[in-house]
Amino acid sequence: MSNQIHETVCEEKTFEHLFHVHGQVIRNFLYYKSGSLSLAEDWLQEAFIKLWQECEKVSVEKARSFLFKVANNIFLDHARHQKVVLKFEQKSNSDSINPENPHFLLETSELHTELEKAISGLPEHQRIVFLMNRFDDLKYAEIAELLNISVKAVEKRMHGALVTLRQVLKSI
Amino acid sequence: MFSDDTFLARWLSGELTDKEKQDFEQDPEHQSYVTLIKDIGALRAPNFNEVKVFKELRSRLSTPQEAKTTIIYWGWLRAIAAVVVLGLSVWSLYPIKEVNVTTGVAENKKLVLPDGSQVSMQGGSALYYAPKLWKKDRTLDLRGEAFFQVKPGRTFTVKSRGGQIEVVGTSFNVVAIGDALAVQCFSGKVRVTDASTQNRQYLLQPGDFVQLHAAENRPLYSKSTNLPKIEQGQCNFYVASLEEVFAKMEAQFNVSIANKEKYQSRRFTGAFRNDNLELALKMVCIPMELRYSLENQLVKIEDK
């Protein structure tokens, strides 16, 4: 037990473990913000390089919020004010898909595109909260901590995102 | 209709009171929110290749850091300063010899750089570099189009008026005409810096494509699922201005195309063969619904 307290990020095993636990969530966060997978993965690596460089100062518990802060700063340094176009994947275990029915498949793929468009069109602050909750299964309190905002603010963004998405998709 | 602006968030996380929940379920809009959540539940973020990204991170961490500053004594510093001044004056007396390789119209050239990296130049292109400095500074200037296969080593830089491209060891295609710059990455990673907005950088991975144009402030950046495959003997374009396409054709076939400026704002994606003018014209004009006429090396383009 006692050696857990002294565990530092500088241990290669710990570092790799942190990448395993937080890598995907941070990559996704950067993707939701930028709309570019290759940039998101490049910046994710930069954030971990920073973590490695400062490993003595960062405890394992603080690593995730450190990484988010660094990732966000990297994004801001490179921010290009251009429209974000997000692409998603279909979950393979979707039981509702019936491959026998081409008409149904067509409808599904149209719906898929409409959803991508509608979500990409959300204001950034709503889009990120919404996707972190829906795709990365983060709780409101976790999102609040990572984005450094109140839980109430997270809930407001979530609510706003749902209202907007429903309005946009109502037409189809 | 909602009692407050966090209502749906609390509904989703199951934090509504029983009363709130019952009331909402009576609401005609309730079903549409249920459907929305279900539809979104069928999607997920693009796949994350953790092993690959971590491997790249590892190799980025293991590349040597910038040389550390060393402490120099003042006495030494003066001596070094003198050498530097002397070096500079000799330098200016003997300018570094630059090699200038150009290709004529319709001429393709292959050349091997001092480190073994290869360049295939398309017609009407020019390259400048300094072989003496090559070991220390793999930088060259390009005007026109060339395909690069870079040997791993120091950063390899291609400069053009439209921007600059930096790579370590990889292969990529560059089209640099005027202020326009288009780069397509085939293997490895390529970093492109936009000349008009200094800090704008793009990191290209295999298949990625970026096109910059000083006059247009929205650059094109794409994952290349629909990109034409680069093949030998073809000139390739991706959402390029038709004027550029015709300019390329002029350089390739030694013809002049009369009213190409007219098509500056139309976009072309595709390729033309660089060994047969008629075929090349067809490959561009038919899909763009244009008509061409050819007389004495003069081409006229018209709308159909």
XYZ file of C-alpha atoms in Angstrom:
476
model
C 0.000 0.000 0.000
C 2.651 2.461 0.990
C 4.454 2.238 -2.339
C 1.277 3.444 -4.030
C 1.680 6.812 -2.379
C 5.134 7.201 -3.834
C 4.105 6.130 -7.285
C 5.161 8.822 -9.702
C 4.254 9.354 -13.320
C 7.963 8.993 -14.121
C 7.672 5.217 -13.871
C 7.357 3.955 -17.416
C 4.689 1.434 -16.414
C 2.608 4.137 -14.765
C 2.990 6.406 -17.747
C 1.841 3.678 -20.094
C -1.057 2.859 -17.808
C -2.138 6.506 -17.795
C -2.092 6.489 -21.577
C -4.229 3.379 -21.582
C -6.761 4.883 -19.181
C -6.965 8.477 -20.435
C -5.624 8.408 -23.996
C -8.880 7.753 -25.765
C -10.973 10.235 -23.775
C -8.463 13.019 -24.418
C -8.103 12.091 -28.098
C -11.902 12.242 -28.412
C -12.066 15.553 -26.540
C -9.557 17.050 -28.996
C -11.440 15.535 -31.918
C -14.764 17.033 -30.791
C -13.033 20.392 -30.567
C -11.024 20.341 -33.792
C -12.828 17.924 -36.097
C -9.475 16.435 -37.158
C -8.414 12.982 -36.037
C -4.783 13.354 -37.055
C -4.430 16.675 -35.229
C -6.225 15.240 -32.197
C -3.786 12.328 -32.044
C -0.782 14.551 -32.601
C -1.874 16.865 -29.786
C -2.668 13.920 -27.536
C 0.952 12.811 -27.939
C 2.161 16.337 -27.247
C 0.121 16.418 -24.039
C 1.699 13.144 -22.901
C 5.166 14.399 -23.828
C 4.505 17.377 -21.563
C 3.343 15.011 -18.825
C 6.552 13.003 -19.199
C 8.673 16.135 -19.022
C 6.939 17.239 -15.841
C 6.392 13.798 -14.386
C 7.993 14.643 -11.076
C 5.568 17.453 -10.410
C 2.374 15.601 -11.322
C 0.820 12.944 -9.128
C -1.038 10.040 -10.640
C -4.331 11.364 -9.278
C -3.800 14.769 -10.864
C -2.608 13.364 -14.177
C -5.969 13.419 -15.925
C -6.795 17.029 -15.166
C -3.195 17.979 -15.981
C -3.490 16.261 -19.358
C -6.821 17.937 -20.120
C -5.444 21.335 -19.238
C -2.382 20.830 -21.434
C -4.485 19.387 -24.275
C -6.819 22.360 -24.126
C -3.897 24.795 -24.210
C -2.376 23.033 -27.202
C -5.721 23.270 -28.967
C -5.981 26.987 -28.204
C -2.448 27.566 -29.517
C -3.403 25.991 -32.821
C -7.045 27.009 -32.942
C -8.220 27.452 -36.462
C -11.578 29.090 -36.586
C -13.114 26.885 -39.119
C -16.214 24.819 -39.198
C -15.891 21.482 -37.461
C -17.201 18.490 -39.373
C -17.354 15.397 -37.209
C -17.651 11.829 -38.402
C -18.805 8.993 -36.200
C -18.908 5.247 -36.454
C -21.853 2.937 -36.175
C -21.679 0.725 -33.139
C -21.307 -2.757 -34.504
C -23.543 -4.393 -31.936
C -26.544 -2.274 -32.847
C -29.241 -4.902 -32.663
C -31.728 -2.809 -34.618
C -29.823 -3.169 -37.882
C -31.307 -5.631 -40.280
C -28.928 -6.179 -43.185
C -31.677 -7.895 -45.163
C -33.490 -4.656 -45.706
C -31.672 -2.199 -47.973
C -34.315 0.475 -47.570
C -33.855 0.377 -43.841
C -30.077 0.514 -44.223
C -30.377 3.573 -46.425
C -32.547 5.284 -43.842
C -30.045 4.414 -41.130
C -27.140 5.860 -43.058
C -29.120 9.016 -43.842
C -29.988 9.372 -40.193
C -26.321 8.809 -39.348
C -25.296 11.689 -41.640
C -28.013 13.966 -40.304
C -26.920 13.270 -36.740
C -23.294 13.999 -37.613
C -24.302 17.268 -39.208
C -26.578 18.273 -36.350
C -23.968 17.474 -33.685
C -21.177 19.198 -35.651
C -23.415 22.248 -35.852
C -23.865 22.562 -32.070
C -22.025 25.421 -30.401
C -18.642 24.168 -29.223
C -19.374 24.357 -25.496
C -22.527 22.250 -25.906
C -20.999 19.837 -28.396
C -18.095 18.897 -26.168
C -20.142 18.352 -23.017
C -22.744 16.411 -24.956
C -20.263 14.053 -26.644
C -18.133 13.537 -23.540
C -21.283 12.398 -21.758
C -22.810 10.319 -24.557
C -19.721 8.797 -26.205
C -17.191 8.718 -23.391
C -19.657 7.956 -20.599
C -18.316 10.721 -18.382
C -20.581 11.868 -15.563
C -21.611 15.519 -15.324
C -19.413 15.961 -12.254
C -16.377 14.526 -14.076
C -16.938 16.756 -17.092
C -17.338 19.755 -14.782
C -14.016 18.977 -13.149
C -12.165 18.443 -16.426
C -13.515 21.566 -18.093
C -13.219 23.558 -14.908
C -16.874 24.615 -14.863
C -19.752 23.971 -12.452
C -21.976 20.887 -12.612
C -24.891 23.230 -13.148
C -23.167 24.677 -16.222
C -22.608 21.158 -17.569
C -26.298 20.372 -17.096
C -27.343 23.558 -18.841
C -25.145 22.778 -21.843
C -26.471 19.238 -21.934
C -30.065 20.428 -21.837
C -29.364 23.054 -24.496
C -27.717 20.492 -26.758
C -30.701 18.148 -26.534
C -33.227 20.893 -27.255
C -31.235 22.045 -30.298
C -30.650 18.543 -31.652
C -34.317 17.666 -31.380
C -35.302 20.833 -33.227
C -32.784 20.243 -35.993
C -33.740 16.599 -36.426
C -37.485 17.125 -36.136
C -37.620 17.984 -39.818
C -36.490 14.542 -40.982
C -42.288 23.649 -21.567
C -39.399 22.696 -19.271
C -39.426 23.877 -15.686
C -35.737 24.869 -15.873
C -32.793 24.799 -18.238
C -31.206 21.670 -16.796
C -34.329 19.538 -17.024
C -33.283 17.267 -19.888
C -29.819 16.782 -18.392
C -31.376 15.558 -15.188
C -33.853 13.407 -17.101
C -30.985 11.723 -18.933
C -29.027 11.010 -15.770
C -32.128 9.761 -13.963
C -32.218 12.592 -11.454
C -35.790 13.769 -12.007
C -38.293 13.375 -9.176
C -41.028 10.813 -9.752
C -43.518 13.584 -10.291
C -41.368 15.394 -12.866
C -40.741 12.127 -14.637
C -44.414 11.189 -14.838
C -45.365 14.615 -16.140
C -42.681 14.498 -18.801
C -43.777 11.050 -19.960
C -47.237 12.485 -20.609
C -45.709 15.144 -22.819
C -46.005 14.630 -26.601
C -42.353 15.622 -27.048
C -41.167 12.911 -24.689
C -41.043 10.220 -27.355
C -38.918 12.305 -29.728
C -36.277 12.756 -27.026
C -36.290 9.028 -26.298
C -35.753 8.334 -30.012
C -32.992 10.932 -30.238
C -31.092 9.375 -27.336
C -31.538 5.927 -28.827
C -30.274 7.036 -32.266
C -27.231 8.718 -30.775
C -26.627 5.626 -28.670
C -26.006 3.665 -31.879
C -23.026 5.876 -32.738
C -19.594 6.210 -31.260
C -16.427 8.237 -31.723
C -14.050 7.037 -34.477
C -11.933 4.072 -33.507
C -8.845 4.864 -31.433
C -5.784 2.796 -32.273
C -4.215 2.981 -28.859
C -1.244 0.731 -29.613
C -0.246 2.666 -32.724
C -0.625 6.102 -31.144
C 1.351 5.007 -28.103
C 4.101 3.597 -30.300
C 4.394 6.933 -32.086
C 4.443 8.710 -28.739
C 7.279 6.421 -27.641
C 9.348 7.206 -30.699
C 8.699 10.937 -30.284
C 9.909 10.682 -26.698
C 13.056 8.809 -27.620
C 14.274 11.244 -30.286
C 17.132 13.265 -28.813
C 16.295 16.601 -27.266
C 17.752 19.856 -28.560
C 21.381 20.254 -27.581
C 21.724 21.630 -24.091
C 23.303 25.025 -23.575
C 26.889 24.679 -22.513
C 28.709 27.109 -20.311
C 31.411 29.038 -22.122
C 34.085 31.049 -20.370
C 34.353 34.715 -21.330
C 37.914 34.356 -22.541
C 36.866 31.667 -24.959
C 33.848 33.593 -26.085
C 35.972 36.375 -27.556
C 38.038 33.907 -29.520
C 34.924 32.225 -30.827
C 33.411 35.567 -31.811
C 36.521 36.361 -33.848
C 36.317 33.045 -35.654
C 32.679 33.593 -36.403
C 33.308 37.035 -37.921
C 36.153 35.673 -40.021
C 34.007 32.751 -41.075
C 31.245 35.058 -42.181
C 33.482 37.218 -44.316
C 35.031 34.218 -46.050
C 31.520 32.907 -46.469
C 30.387 35.981 -48.342
C 33.435 35.797 -50.616
C 32.607 32.231 -51.591
C 28.862 31.929 -51.830
C 27.518 28.446 -51.396
C 27.028 26.834 -54.688
C 23.393 26.200 -55.330
C 22.227 23.566 -57.705
C 19.367 24.544 -59.864
C 17.501 21.746 -61.624
C 14.754 22.642 -64.027
C 12.525 20.548 -66.208
C 11.394 21.813 -69.562
C 7.932 21.526 -70.893
C 6.700 17.950 -70.977
C 9.946 16.787 -69.423
C 10.055 14.612 -66.331
C 13.274 14.250 -64.379
C 14.331 11.959 -61.594
C 17.139 12.982 -59.348
C 18.877 11.597 -56.310
C 19.862 14.042 -53.586
C 23.192 13.696 -51.708
C 21.564 11.652 -48.927
C 19.871 9.219 -51.304
C 16.423 10.818 -51.146
C 14.671 10.796 -54.498
C 12.734 13.439 -56.359
C 10.588 12.928 -59.462
C 10.017 16.298 -61.082
C 7.114 16.990 -63.394
C 7.308 19.238 -66.443
C 7.889 22.973 -66.045
C 9.312 22.721 -62.524
C 12.435 24.046 -60.813
C 14.383 22.975 -57.732
C 17.181 24.782 -55.873
C 19.343 23.320 -53.176
C 22.875 23.464 -51.814
C 24.646 20.061 -51.957
C 27.504 21.279 -49.730
C 25.096 22.098 -46.937
C 22.863 19.129 -47.538
C 24.292 17.054 -44.717
C 23.398 19.732 -42.213
C 20.382 21.280 -43.784
C 18.084 19.289 -45.994
C 16.203 22.255 -47.410
C 15.219 22.909 -50.984
C 13.065 25.351 -52.868
C 10.469 24.129 -55.304
C 8.397 25.737 -57.984
C 6.137 23.377 -59.907
C 5.337 19.793 -59.025
C 7.465 16.991 -57.628
C 7.096 13.700 -55.822
C 9.515 13.087 -52.950
C 10.785 9.912 -51.342
C 12.772 10.997 -48.342
C 15.464 8.938 -46.629
C 15.125 9.030 -42.837
C 17.425 11.521 -41.122
C 17.325 15.206 -40.303
C 14.215 17.215 -41.026
C 13.653 17.525 -44.741
C 12.147 20.844 -45.761
C 10.541 21.884 -49.025
C 9.953 25.609 -49.349
C 7.630 27.276 -51.795
C 5.923 30.617 -51.997
C 2.703 29.154 -50.656
C 4.197 27.547 -47.575
C 6.687 25.089 -46.258
C 6.664 21.348 -45.763
C 8.693 19.489 -43.171
C 9.178 15.773 -42.954
C 11.537 13.246 -41.478
C 11.384 10.193 -43.710
C 8.407 9.706 -45.930
C 6.987 10.168 -49.395
C 4.730 12.963 -50.529
C 3.650 14.936 -53.549
C 3.891 18.726 -53.796
C 2.270 21.084 -56.266
C 3.554 24.644 -55.843
C 2.266 27.002 -58.498
C 2.413 30.695 -57.689
C 1.074 31.185 -54.184
C -0.903 27.974 -54.279
C 0.419 24.908 -52.529
C -1.015 21.416 -52.451
C 0.552 18.550 -50.534
C -0.483 14.931 -50.419
C 1.159 12.521 -48.003
C 1.750 8.887 -48.989
C 3.773 7.499 -46.115
C 5.161 8.754 -42.828
C 4.112 12.129 -41.451
C 4.357 15.524 -43.104
C 4.031 18.901 -41.428
C 2.865 21.786 -43.627
C 3.100 25.418 -42.564
C 0.985 27.984 -44.356
C 3.029 30.965 -45.552
C 0.159 33.442 -45.397
C -0.835 32.668 -41.811
C 2.480 31.810 -40.227
C 1.269 29.651 -37.398
C -1.220 27.574 -39.255
C 0.143 24.060 -39.401
C -1.197 20.811 -40.680
C 0.070 17.398 -39.746
C -0.590 15.038 -42.627
C -0.732 11.282 -42.278
C -0.760 8.803 -45.135
C -3.628 9.625 -47.450
C -4.157 13.149 -46.089
C -4.201 16.119 -48.382
C -3.962 19.841 -47.827
C -4.311 22.668 -50.293
C -3.401 26.230 -49.411
C -3.945 29.359 -51.360
C -2.949 32.780 -50.140
C -5.904 34.394 -51.855
C -8.444 32.108 -50.256
C -8.478 32.163 -46.523
C -10.180 28.839 -46.150
C -7.705 26.064 -46.878
C -8.852 22.628 -47.847
C -7.796 19.862 -45.540
C -9.025 16.396 -46.037
C -8.762 12.768 -45.245
C -8.327 11.331 -48.635
C -10.878 8.588 -48.923
C -11.912 9.801 -52.364
C -8.567 11.015 -53.607
C -7.376 10.066 -57.037
C -4.483 7.647 -56.775
C -1.216 9.126 -57.907
C 0.028 7.131 -60.810
C 3.109 7.560 -62.867
C 2.399 9.462 -66.028
C -0.496 11.444 -64.607
C -0.961 14.910 -63.209
C -3.318 14.831 -60.259
C -5.562 17.454 -58.749
C -7.817 17.647 -55.783
C -10.383 20.452 -55.760
C -7.872 22.519 -57.685
C -8.750 25.686 -59.546
C -9.361 24.848 -63.211
C -7.039 27.670 -64.156
C -4.231 25.892 -62.315
C -5.111 22.664 -64.093
C -4.828 24.368 -67.464
C -1.603 26.107 -66.436
C -0.195 22.688 -65.578
C -1.300 21.408 -68.943
C 0.436 24.314 -70.704
C 3.674 23.499 -68.914
C 3.338 19.806 -69.600
C 2.563 19.959 -73.319
C 4.095 23.225 -74.448
C 0.806 24.658 -75.623
C -0.980 27.817 -74.695
C -4.510 27.725 -73.447
C -6.282 30.867 -74.462
C -8.903 31.727 -71.889
C -7.903 29.698 -68.861
C -8.338 32.674 -66.483
C -12.064 32.433 -67.052
C -12.116 29.166 -65.116
C -10.201 30.320 -62.079
C -13.163 29.798 -59.747
C -14.185 26.358 -60.985
C -12.830 23.336 -59.142
C -11.452 20.146 -60.577
C -10.722 16.827 -58.907
C -9.116 14.165 -60.997
C -6.125 13.641 -63.228
C -4.875 13.969 -66.766
C -2.304 11.932 -68.634
C 0.929 13.717 -69.298
C 1.823 11.942 -72.538
C -1.096 12.777 -74.823
C -2.562 16.260 -75.133
C -5.845 15.240 -76.727
C -6.461 12.628 -74.071
C -5.480 15.039 -71.330
C -7.905 17.654 -72.631
C -10.673 15.077 -72.773
C -9.967 13.888 -69.247
C -10.515 17.405 -67.953
C -13.072 18.870 -70.350
C -15.586 16.029 -70.523
C -16.288 15.816 -66.777
C -16.291 19.624 -66.496
C -18.706 19.904 -69.435
C -16.384 22.063 -71.502
C -15.544 22.085 -75.187
C -12.015 22.462 -76.494
C -10.508 23.178 -79.857
C -6.872 22.650 -80.754
C -4.997 24.413 -83.515
C -1.237 24.973 -83.883
C -0.456 24.422 -80.223
C -3.195 26.829 -79.259
C -6.082 25.501 -77.210
C -9.383 27.240 -76.811
C -11.764 26.271 -74.044
C -15.436 27.072 -74.149
C -18.564 26.218 -72.204
C -20.682 23.570 -73.839
